[in-house]
Amino acid sequence: MDDRCNRVRGDCHRFFLGEGCRTVPLSGHVGFDSLPDQLVNKSVNHGFCFNILCVGETGLGKSTLMDTLFNTKFEGEPASHSQPGVQLKSSTYDLQESNVGLKLTVVGTVGFGDQINKEDSYKPIVEFIDAQFEAYLQEELKIKRVLHNFHDSRIHACLYFIAPTGHSLKSLDLVTMKKLDSKVNIIPIIAKSDAISKSELTKFKIKITSELVSNGVQIYQFPTDDESVAEINGTMNAHLPFAVIGSTEELKIGNKMMKARQYPWGTVQVENETHCDFVKLREMLIRVNMEDLREQTHTRHYELYRRCKLEEMGFKDTDPDSKPFSCTKSLIVSRSCIRMKKRSWRTRRNLWTMKSMRLNRGRRQLNCSSLRPSRLEDHRLLKGKRREKTFFKSVLASCTVSEGEDCHL
C-alpha cells in the first residue's frame, strides 16, 4: 500500500507542477497531501477491472495457466479440435483479495490453429478487440455518459502462447502477433516449457526474440521510467519470452504442499524459478505492472483507434492553416462533407437518368428505322390519311351552310 501511495504522489506531483507554474512556500499545514490517500481509498471502494486475452493453439494449457495464476478454478470445458473456425469465448469473474475487488475477464480463442487453412485465423481476434474499443467509444460519445459505471471490456493484456517446438516461430504466430501489436499489449510465453531441455529452451528464446525483431513485431516492454520498479522491470525484459508451466495439482515436497507436475522421471515445481518462469510472469503481470497495462491500453491502443475513427467521421484538430479547430467547427465541416457527398450523389443520379432516357430514345428510333421499306411507306401513308381526315373534319365543323345553298370547299 505504501508503494502504491508513493507512485500516486509522484503522478500527482508531475501533473500539477507543469510548465509556467511558480513554486510558493506554505506557512502551515493545509491538508491536500492526503489527496493520494483519497484516490487510493476511492479506487479501492470502486474496485478494479482487468481483461486478459489468451491466444494460442488448442492444447497448450491456456486454461490451466489461468487457474494457476489466480490460484482458483475457473469454470470451463476443454475445447475440441473440430471447430470450423476461430471463436472467442469471454468469461467474467468477481475476485476478492483482502479488501480489494477485481473484476477479471478471461477471453479464450477456441479453435485457433485447428483449421487446415489458417490464413484468416487472426481476423476474429482483431474484430473482437476492435468491437471492445468501439463499445467504449460509443459510450464516450454519448450526451449522458456513465463511464464510472461502464464495464470496460477493452483487452489489457494478451498472453500469446507459443508451442514448445524448440526450433522457431510458426508463420501463424508471426502473422497474428504482427496484426495485434498495434491493438493490444502482447506478452509472449512459451507454453509447457518442460517439454524441452534447458539448453534447447535458451536457444529457443533467442530464436524467438530474433524473429520478432526481424519481422517488426512490437511486444509489450515492462516500463523502466518509474524508479521504484525500473530495476526489476529492466531485468525481466531480458527474460522475455517467459517459459511457463501451469498446474493446479498440489504435491507434498518436503514438508510443504506445492503446485507441481509429477512425471516418471521426477517432479517439476511450478513456483520454482529454476524450473520455469511462472513466478516471473506472475510478478510482472499482476503484482508490478497491472496498472501500467491498463494505462497503456487507454493512452496508446485505444487512443490510436479513437483517432482513426474520428478522422473517418471528418473530425480534425487543425484546419489547413494549422489553426486549432473547435469541436463545433469540426462538426460543421463534417456535416458539410456529408451534404457535398449527397449533392454529388444526386448529380450522378440525374446524369444517369438523362443518359438512360437518351439511350431509350435512340433505341426507339433504331426500332423505327429497322422496319422494311414497304411497311415504312404504308406507315407514312396511313399517317397522311389520318391528318387529311382530321383537316376535313375541322373545316366542315367551321362551315355554316344556309338553307338551299351548297358549301364549296
PDB file of C-alpha atoms in Angstrom, residues 13-236:
ATOM      1  CA  HIS A  13       3.384  15.920  -8.414  1.00  0.00           C
ATOM      2  CA  ARG A  14       4.180  15.597 -12.141  1.00  0.00           C
ATOM      3  CA  PHE A  15       0.596  16.505 -13.086  1.00  0.00           C
ATOM      4  CA  PHE A  16       0.230  19.659 -11.003  1.00  0.00           C
ATOM      5  CA  LEU A  17       3.744  21.069 -11.414  1.00  0.00           C
ATOM      6  CA  GLY A  18       3.623  21.816 -15.134  1.00  0.00           C
ATOM      7  CA  GLU A  19       5.498  24.410 -17.134  1.00  0.00           C
ATOM      8  CA  GLY A  20       4.863  28.056 -16.280  1.00  0.00           C
ATOM      9  CA  CYS A  21       3.960  27.342 -12.633  1.00  0.00           C
ATOM     10  CA  ARG A  22       5.632  29.048  -9.704  1.00  0.00           C
ATOM     11  CA  THR A  23       6.505  27.156  -6.549  1.00  0.00           C
ATOM     12  CA  VAL A  24       5.494  29.063  -3.414  1.00  0.00           C
ATOM     13  CA  PRO A  25       6.135  28.013   0.197  1.00  0.00           C
ATOM     14  CA  LEU A  26       3.339  27.261   2.640  1.00  0.00           C
ATOM     15  CA  SER A  27       3.365  28.823   6.097  1.00  0.00           C
ATOM     16  CA  GLY A  28       1.426  25.932   7.626  1.00  0.00           C
ATOM     17  CA  HIS A  29      -0.240  22.613   7.073  1.00  0.00           C
ATOM     18  CA  VAL A  30      -3.106  22.728   4.544  1.00  0.00           C
ATOM     19  CA  GLY A  31      -4.095  19.103   4.105  1.00  0.00           C
ATOM     20  CA  PHE A  32      -4.007  18.385   0.390  1.00  0.00           C
ATOM     21  CA  ASP A  33      -1.146  15.963   0.989  1.00  0.00           C
ATOM     22  CA  SER A  34      -3.888  13.440   1.763  1.00  0.00           C
ATOM     23  CA  LEU A  35      -5.065  13.523  -1.872  1.00  0.00           C
ATOM     24  CA  PRO A  36      -3.154  10.315  -2.838  1.00  0.00           C
ATOM     25  CA  ASP A  37      -4.775   8.517   0.085  1.00  0.00           C
ATOM     26  CA  GLN A  38      -8.178   9.798  -1.037  1.00  0.00           C
ATOM     27  CA  LEU A  39      -7.552   8.492  -4.560  1.00  0.00           C
ATOM     28  CA  VAL A  40      -6.433   5.102  -3.238  1.00  0.00           C
ATOM     29  CA  ASN A  41      -9.461   4.781  -0.967  1.00  0.00           C
ATOM     30  CA  LYS A  42     -11.833   5.800  -3.749  1.00  0.00           C
ATOM     31  CA  SER A  43     -10.261   3.301  -6.155  1.00  0.00           C
ATOM     32  CA  VAL A  44     -10.421   0.508  -3.595  1.00  0.00           C
ATOM     33  CA  ASN A  45     -14.094   1.212  -2.897  1.00  0.00           C
ATOM     34  CA  HIS A  46     -14.916   1.328  -6.608  1.00  0.00           C
ATOM     35  CA  GLY A  47     -12.931  -1.802  -7.453  1.00  0.00           C
ATOM     36  CA  PHE A  48     -10.743  -2.637 -10.443  1.00  0.00           C
ATOM     37  CA  CYS A  49     -11.144  -4.494 -13.707  1.00  0.00           C
ATOM     38  CA  PHE A  50      -8.593  -6.405 -15.734  1.00  0.00           C
ATOM     39  CA  ASN A  51      -9.124  -8.190 -19.039  1.00  0.00           C
ATOM     40  CA  ILE A  52      -6.786 -10.898 -20.367  1.00  0.00           C
ATOM     41  CA  LEU A  53      -6.817 -12.361 -23.870  1.00  0.00           C
ATOM     42  CA  CYS A  54      -5.263 -15.832 -24.205  1.00  0.00           C
ATOM     43  CA  VAL A  55      -4.192 -16.605 -27.784  1.00  0.00           C
ATOM     44  CA  GLY A  56      -2.725 -19.946 -28.734  1.00  0.00           C
ATOM     45  CA  GLU A  57      -3.385 -23.304 -30.272  1.00  0.00           C
ATOM     46  CA  THR A  58      -5.680 -25.792 -28.601  1.00  0.00           C
ATOM     47  CA  GLY A  59      -3.942 -27.957 -26.003  1.00  0.00           C
ATOM     48  CA  LEU A  60      -1.198 -25.556 -24.907  1.00  0.00           C
ATOM     49  CA  GLY A  61      -2.564 -25.215 -21.354  1.00  0.00           C
ATOM     50  CA  LYS A  62      -4.183 -21.764 -21.514  1.00  0.00           C
ATOM     51  CA  SER A  63      -6.997 -22.572 -19.060  1.00  0.00           C
ATOM     52  CA  THR A  64      -4.642 -24.362 -16.679  1.00  0.00           C
ATOM     53  CA  LEU A  65      -2.266 -21.397 -16.610  1.00  0.00           C
ATOM     54  CA  MET A  66      -5.131 -19.003 -15.800  1.00  0.00           C
ATOM     55  CA  ASP A  67      -6.205 -21.222 -12.921  1.00  0.00           C
ATOM     56  CA  THR A  68      -2.615 -21.310 -11.659  1.00  0.00           C
ATOM     57  CA  LEU A  69      -2.065 -17.548 -11.994  1.00  0.00           C
ATOM     58  CA  PHE A  70      -5.108 -16.586  -9.937  1.00  0.00           C
ATOM     59  CA  ASN A  71      -4.969 -19.575  -7.584  1.00  0.00           C
ATOM     60  CA  THR A  72      -8.526 -20.680  -8.301  1.00  0.00           C
ATOM     61  CA  LYS A  73     -10.544 -22.957 -10.560  1.00  0.00           C
ATOM     62  CA  PHE A  74     -12.386 -21.136 -13.330  1.00  0.00           C
ATOM     63  CA  GLU A  75     -15.363 -22.834 -14.876  1.00  0.00           C
ATOM     64  CA  GLY A  76     -14.864 -24.129 -18.380  1.00  0.00           C
ATOM     65  CA  GLU A  77     -14.874 -27.186 -20.576  1.00  0.00           C
ATOM     66  CA  PRO A  78     -11.883 -28.429 -22.591  1.00  0.00           C
ATOM     67  CA  ALA A  79     -12.040 -27.278 -26.214  1.00  0.00           C
ATOM     68  CA  SER A  80     -12.100 -29.796 -29.032  1.00  0.00           C
ATOM     69  CA  HIS A  81     -10.005 -29.741 -32.208  1.00  0.00           C
ATOM     70  CA  SER A  82     -13.041 -29.927 -34.513  1.00  0.00           C
ATOM     71  CA  GLN A  83     -14.020 -26.252 -34.552  1.00  0.00           C
ATOM     72  CA  PRO A  84     -14.911 -24.947 -38.044  1.00  0.00           C
ATOM     73  CA  GLY A  85     -13.406 -21.544 -37.249  1.00  0.00           C
ATOM     74  CA  VAL A  86     -11.942 -19.391 -34.505  1.00  0.00           C
ATOM     75  CA  GLN A  87     -14.427 -18.383 -31.815  1.00  0.00           C
ATOM     76  CA  LEU A  88     -13.729 -16.047 -28.900  1.00  0.00           C
ATOM     77  CA  LYS A  89     -15.260 -17.027 -25.583  1.00  0.00           C
ATOM     78  CA  SER A  90     -15.380 -14.420 -22.818  1.00  0.00           C
ATOM     79  CA  SER A  91     -15.915 -15.187 -19.124  1.00  0.00           C
ATOM     80  CA  THR A  92     -16.074 -12.606 -16.308  1.00  0.00           C
ATOM     81  CA  TYR A  93     -15.402 -13.350 -12.641  1.00  0.00           C
ATOM     82  CA  ASP A  94     -15.507 -11.282  -9.429  1.00  0.00           C
ATOM     83  CA  LEU A  95     -12.415 -11.887  -7.297  1.00  0.00           C
ATOM     84  CA  GLN A  96     -11.696 -10.577  -3.805  1.00  0.00           C
ATOM     85  CA  GLU A  97      -8.292 -10.387  -2.109  1.00  0.00           C
ATOM     86  CA  SER A  98      -8.091  -8.649   1.276  1.00  0.00           C
ATOM     87  CA  ASN A  99     -10.222  -5.510   0.763  1.00  0.00           C
ATOM     88  CA  VAL A 100      -9.511  -5.155  -2.982  1.00  0.00           C
ATOM     89  CA  GLY A 101     -12.077  -6.313  -5.518  1.00  0.00           C
ATOM     90  CA  LEU A 102     -11.149  -7.281  -9.066  1.00  0.00           C
ATOM     91  CA  LYS A 103     -13.500  -7.945 -11.966  1.00  0.00           C
ATOM     92  CA  LEU A 104     -11.470 -10.296 -14.126  1.00  0.00           C
ATOM     93  CA  THR A 105     -12.418 -11.149 -17.713  1.00  0.00           C
ATOM     94  CA  VAL A 106     -10.642 -14.022 -19.449  1.00  0.00           C
ATOM     95  CA  VAL A 107     -11.103 -14.307 -23.217  1.00  0.00           C
ATOM     96  CA  GLY A 108     -10.118 -17.538 -24.931  1.00  0.00           C
ATOM     97  CA  THR A 109      -9.580 -18.229 -28.627  1.00  0.00           C
ATOM     98  CA  VAL A 110     -11.400 -21.512 -29.182  1.00  0.00           C
ATOM     99  CA  GLY A 111     -10.271 -23.357 -32.304  1.00  0.00           C
ATOM    100  CA  PHE A 112      -7.252 -21.170 -33.021  1.00  0.00           C
ATOM    101  CA  GLY A 113      -4.814 -23.027 -35.282  1.00  0.00           C
ATOM    102  CA  ASP A 114      -7.030 -26.105 -35.708  1.00  0.00           C
ATOM    103  CA  GLN A 115      -8.066 -25.451 -39.322  1.00  0.00           C
ATOM    104  CA  ILE A 116      -6.219 -26.621 -42.420  1.00  0.00           C
ATOM    105  CA  ASN A 117      -6.403 -23.110 -43.891  1.00  0.00           C
ATOM    106  CA  LYS A 118      -5.099 -20.799 -41.158  1.00  0.00           C
ATOM    107  CA  GLU A 119      -4.804 -17.717 -43.360  1.00  0.00           C
ATOM    108  CA  ASP A 120      -7.635 -15.759 -41.698  1.00  0.00           C
ATOM    109  CA  SER A 121      -7.310 -17.130 -38.161  1.00  0.00           C
ATOM    110  CA  TYR A 122      -6.317 -13.731 -36.781  1.00  0.00           C
ATOM    111  CA  LYS A 123      -9.345 -11.856 -38.159  1.00  0.00           C
ATOM    112  CA  PRO A 124     -11.896 -12.856 -35.467  1.00  0.00           C
ATOM    113  CA  ILE A 125      -9.393 -11.785 -32.793  1.00  0.00           C
ATOM    114  CA  VAL A 126      -8.806  -8.375 -34.400  1.00  0.00           C
ATOM    115  CA  GLU A 127     -12.546  -7.863 -34.867  1.00  0.00           C
ATOM    116  CA  PHE A 128     -13.198  -8.731 -31.209  1.00  0.00           C
ATOM    117  CA  ILE A 129     -10.598  -6.238 -29.940  1.00  0.00           C
ATOM    118  CA  ASP A 130     -11.971  -3.515 -32.230  1.00  0.00           C
ATOM    119  CA  ALA A 131     -15.513  -4.265 -31.038  1.00  0.00           C
ATOM    120  CA  GLN A 132     -14.486  -3.590 -27.426  1.00  0.00           C
ATOM    121  CA  PHE A 133     -12.847  -0.309 -28.472  1.00  0.00           C
ATOM    122  CA  GLU A 134     -15.979   0.650 -30.424  1.00  0.00           C
ATOM    123  CA  ALA A 135     -18.248  -0.071 -27.451  1.00  0.00           C
ATOM    124  CA  TYR A 136     -16.154   2.203 -25.209  1.00  0.00           C
ATOM    125  CA  LEU A 137     -16.036   4.926 -27.885  1.00  0.00           C
ATOM    126  CA  GLN A 138     -19.816   4.863 -28.336  1.00  0.00           C
ATOM    127  CA  GLU A 139     -20.282   5.226 -24.589  1.00  0.00           C
ATOM    128  CA  GLU A 140     -17.760   8.068 -24.542  1.00  0.00           C
ATOM    129  CA  LEU A 141     -19.587   9.948 -27.340  1.00  0.00           C
ATOM    130  CA  LYS A 142     -22.976   9.804 -25.616  1.00  0.00           C
ATOM    131  CA  ILE A 143     -24.530  13.014 -24.298  1.00  0.00           C
ATOM    132  CA  LYS A 144     -25.255  11.355 -20.950  1.00  0.00           C
ATOM    133  CA  ARG A 145     -22.221   9.246 -20.161  1.00  0.00           C
ATOM    134  CA  VAL A 146     -21.861   6.773 -17.306  1.00  0.00           C
ATOM    135  CA  LEU A 147     -18.224   5.806 -17.747  1.00  0.00           C
ATOM    136  CA  HIS A 148     -17.714   5.373 -13.997  1.00  0.00           C
ATOM    137  CA  ASN A 149     -20.240   2.511 -14.029  1.00  0.00           C
ATOM    138  CA  PHE A 150     -19.482   1.278 -17.541  1.00  0.00           C
ATOM    139  CA  HIS A 151     -17.951  -2.195 -17.718  1.00  0.00           C
ATOM    140  CA  ASP A 152     -14.680  -1.645 -19.540  1.00  0.00           C
ATOM    141  CA  SER A 153     -14.189  -4.722 -21.725  1.00  0.00           C
ATOM    142  CA  ARG A 154     -11.074  -3.480 -23.562  1.00  0.00           C
ATOM    143  CA  ILE A 155      -8.267  -6.043 -23.584  1.00  0.00           C
ATOM    144  CA  HIS A 156      -5.445  -5.000 -21.255  1.00  0.00           C
ATOM    145  CA  ALA A 157      -3.020  -7.868 -21.843  1.00  0.00           C
ATOM    146  CA  CYS A 158      -2.623 -10.545 -24.490  1.00  0.00           C
ATOM    147  CA  LEU A 159      -0.807 -13.679 -23.383  1.00  0.00           C
ATOM    148  CA  TYR A 160       0.398 -15.288 -26.600  1.00  0.00           C
ATOM    149  CA  PHE A 161       1.103 -18.998 -26.077  1.00  0.00           C
ATOM    150  CA  ILE A 162       3.926 -20.370 -28.226  1.00  0.00           C
ATOM    151  CA  ALA A 163       4.206 -24.104 -28.817  1.00  0.00           C
ATOM    152  CA  PRO A 164       7.455 -25.586 -27.380  1.00  0.00           C
ATOM    153  CA  THR A 165       8.849 -26.788 -30.693  1.00  0.00           C
ATOM    154  CA  GLY A 166      12.399 -25.709 -29.906  1.00  0.00           C
ATOM    155  CA  HIS A 167      13.002 -24.568 -33.487  1.00  0.00           C
ATOM    156  CA  SER A 168      11.338 -21.290 -34.470  1.00  0.00           C
ATOM    157  CA  LEU A 169       8.037 -19.443 -34.538  1.00  0.00           C
ATOM    158  CA  LYS A 170       5.303 -20.658 -36.845  1.00  0.00           C
ATOM    159  CA  SER A 171       4.147 -18.359 -39.622  1.00  0.00           C
ATOM    160  CA  LEU A 172       0.708 -18.269 -37.947  1.00  0.00           C
ATOM    161  CA  ASP A 173       2.293 -16.884 -34.770  1.00  0.00           C
ATOM    162  CA  LEU A 174       4.225 -14.185 -36.602  1.00  0.00           C
ATOM    163  CA  VAL A 175       1.259 -13.045 -38.694  1.00  0.00           C
ATOM    164  CA  THR A 176      -1.116 -12.968 -35.715  1.00  0.00           C
ATOM    165  CA  MET A 177       1.246 -11.049 -33.430  1.00  0.00           C
ATOM    166  CA  LYS A 178       2.016  -8.584 -36.231  1.00  0.00           C
ATOM    167  CA  LYS A 179      -1.704  -7.888 -36.654  1.00  0.00           C
ATOM    168  CA  LEU A 180      -2.251  -7.484 -32.905  1.00  0.00           C
ATOM    169  CA  ASP A 181       0.782  -5.477 -31.757  1.00  0.00           C
ATOM    170  CA  SER A 182      -0.845  -2.097 -32.521  1.00  0.00           C
ATOM    171  CA  LYS A 183      -4.080  -3.044 -30.731  1.00  0.00           C
ATOM    172  CA  VAL A 184      -3.073  -4.814 -27.530  1.00  0.00           C
ATOM    173  CA  ASN A 185      -0.156  -5.352 -25.131  1.00  0.00           C
ATOM    174  CA  ILE A 186       1.401  -8.659 -26.231  1.00  0.00           C
ATOM    175  CA  ILE A 187       3.329 -10.764 -23.710  1.00  0.00           C
ATOM    176  CA  PRO A 188       4.748 -13.864 -25.444  1.00  0.00           C
ATOM    177  CA  ILE A 189       5.144 -17.006 -23.345  1.00  0.00           C
ATOM    178  CA  ILE A 190       6.440 -20.475 -24.148  1.00  0.00           C
ATOM    179  CA  ALA A 191       3.766 -22.907 -23.006  1.00  0.00           C
ATOM    180  CA  LYS A 192       4.565 -26.298 -21.469  1.00  0.00           C
ATOM    181  CA  SER A 193       8.224 -25.403 -21.358  1.00  0.00           C
ATOM    182  CA  ASP A 194       9.071 -28.640 -19.531  1.00  0.00           C
ATOM    183  CA  ALA A 195       8.728 -30.404 -22.886  1.00  0.00           C
ATOM    184  CA  ILE A 196      12.214 -29.275 -23.996  1.00  0.00           C
ATOM    185  CA  SER A 197      15.583 -29.255 -22.277  1.00  0.00           C
ATOM    186  CA  LYS A 198      17.241 -26.243 -20.659  1.00  0.00           C
ATOM    187  CA  SER A 199      19.777 -25.770 -23.438  1.00  0.00           C
ATOM    188  CA  GLU A 200      17.098 -26.050 -26.127  1.00  0.00           C
ATOM    189  CA  LEU A 201      14.926 -23.586 -24.206  1.00  0.00           C
ATOM    190  CA  THR A 202      17.714 -20.985 -24.077  1.00  0.00           C
ATOM    191  CA  LYS A 203      18.326 -21.255 -27.832  1.00  0.00           C
ATOM    192  CA  PHE A 204      14.571 -21.186 -28.482  1.00  0.00           C
ATOM    193  CA  LYS A 205      14.184 -17.911 -26.551  1.00  0.00           C
ATOM    194  CA  ILE A 206      17.000 -16.293 -28.525  1.00  0.00           C
ATOM    195  CA  LYS A 207      15.480 -17.510 -31.795  1.00  0.00           C
ATOM    196  CA  ILE A 208      12.018 -16.150 -30.899  1.00  0.00           C
ATOM    197  CA  THR A 209      13.409 -12.747 -29.920  1.00  0.00           C
ATOM    198  CA  SER A 210      15.411 -12.541 -33.151  1.00  0.00           C
ATOM    199  CA  GLU A 211      12.393 -13.422 -35.306  1.00  0.00           C
ATOM    200  CA  LEU A 212      10.165 -10.900 -33.540  1.00  0.00           C
ATOM    201  CA  VAL A 213      12.701  -8.130 -34.100  1.00  0.00           C
ATOM    202  CA  SER A 214      13.384  -9.036 -37.732  1.00  0.00           C
ATOM    203  CA  ASN A 215       9.650  -9.097 -38.526  1.00  0.00           C
ATOM    204  CA  GLY A 216       8.936  -5.806 -36.748  1.00  0.00           C
ATOM    205  CA  VAL A 217       6.621  -7.263 -34.085  1.00  0.00           C
ATOM    206  CA  GLN A 218       6.289  -4.892 -31.124  1.00  0.00           C
ATOM    207  CA  ILE A 219       5.742  -6.790 -27.877  1.00  0.00           C
ATOM    208  CA  TYR A 220       4.992  -5.180 -24.513  1.00  0.00           C
ATOM    209  CA  GLN A 221       8.063  -3.933 -22.684  1.00  0.00           C
ATOM    210  CA  PHE A 222       7.844  -3.528 -18.923  1.00  0.00           C
ATOM    211  CA  PRO A 223       8.279   0.199 -18.130  1.00  0.00           C
ATOM    212  CA  THR A 224      11.545   1.458 -16.715  1.00  0.00           C
ATOM    213  CA  ASP A 225      10.652   5.151 -16.267  1.00  0.00           C
ATOM    214  CA  ASP A 226       9.428   4.618 -12.688  1.00  0.00           C
ATOM    215  CA  GLU A 227      12.385   4.461 -10.307  1.00  0.00           C
ATOM    216  CA  SER A 228      10.612   2.135  -7.888  1.00  0.00           C
ATOM    217  CA  VAL A 229      10.241  -0.645 -10.492  1.00  0.00           C
ATOM    218  CA  ALA A 230      12.878   0.308 -13.076  1.00  0.00           C
ATOM    219  CA  GLU A 231      15.456  -2.221 -11.892  1.00  0.00           C
ATOM    220  CA  ILE A 232      13.172  -5.267 -11.710  1.00  0.00           C
ATOM    221  CA  ASN A 233      11.404  -4.411 -14.960  1.00  0.00           C
ATOM    222  CA  GLY A 234      14.680  -3.911 -16.794  1.00  0.00           C
ATOM    223  CA  THR A 235      15.860  -7.309 -15.592  1.00  0.00           C
ATOM    224  CA  MET A 236      12.603  -9.032 -16.555  1.00  0.00           C
TER     225      MET A 236
END
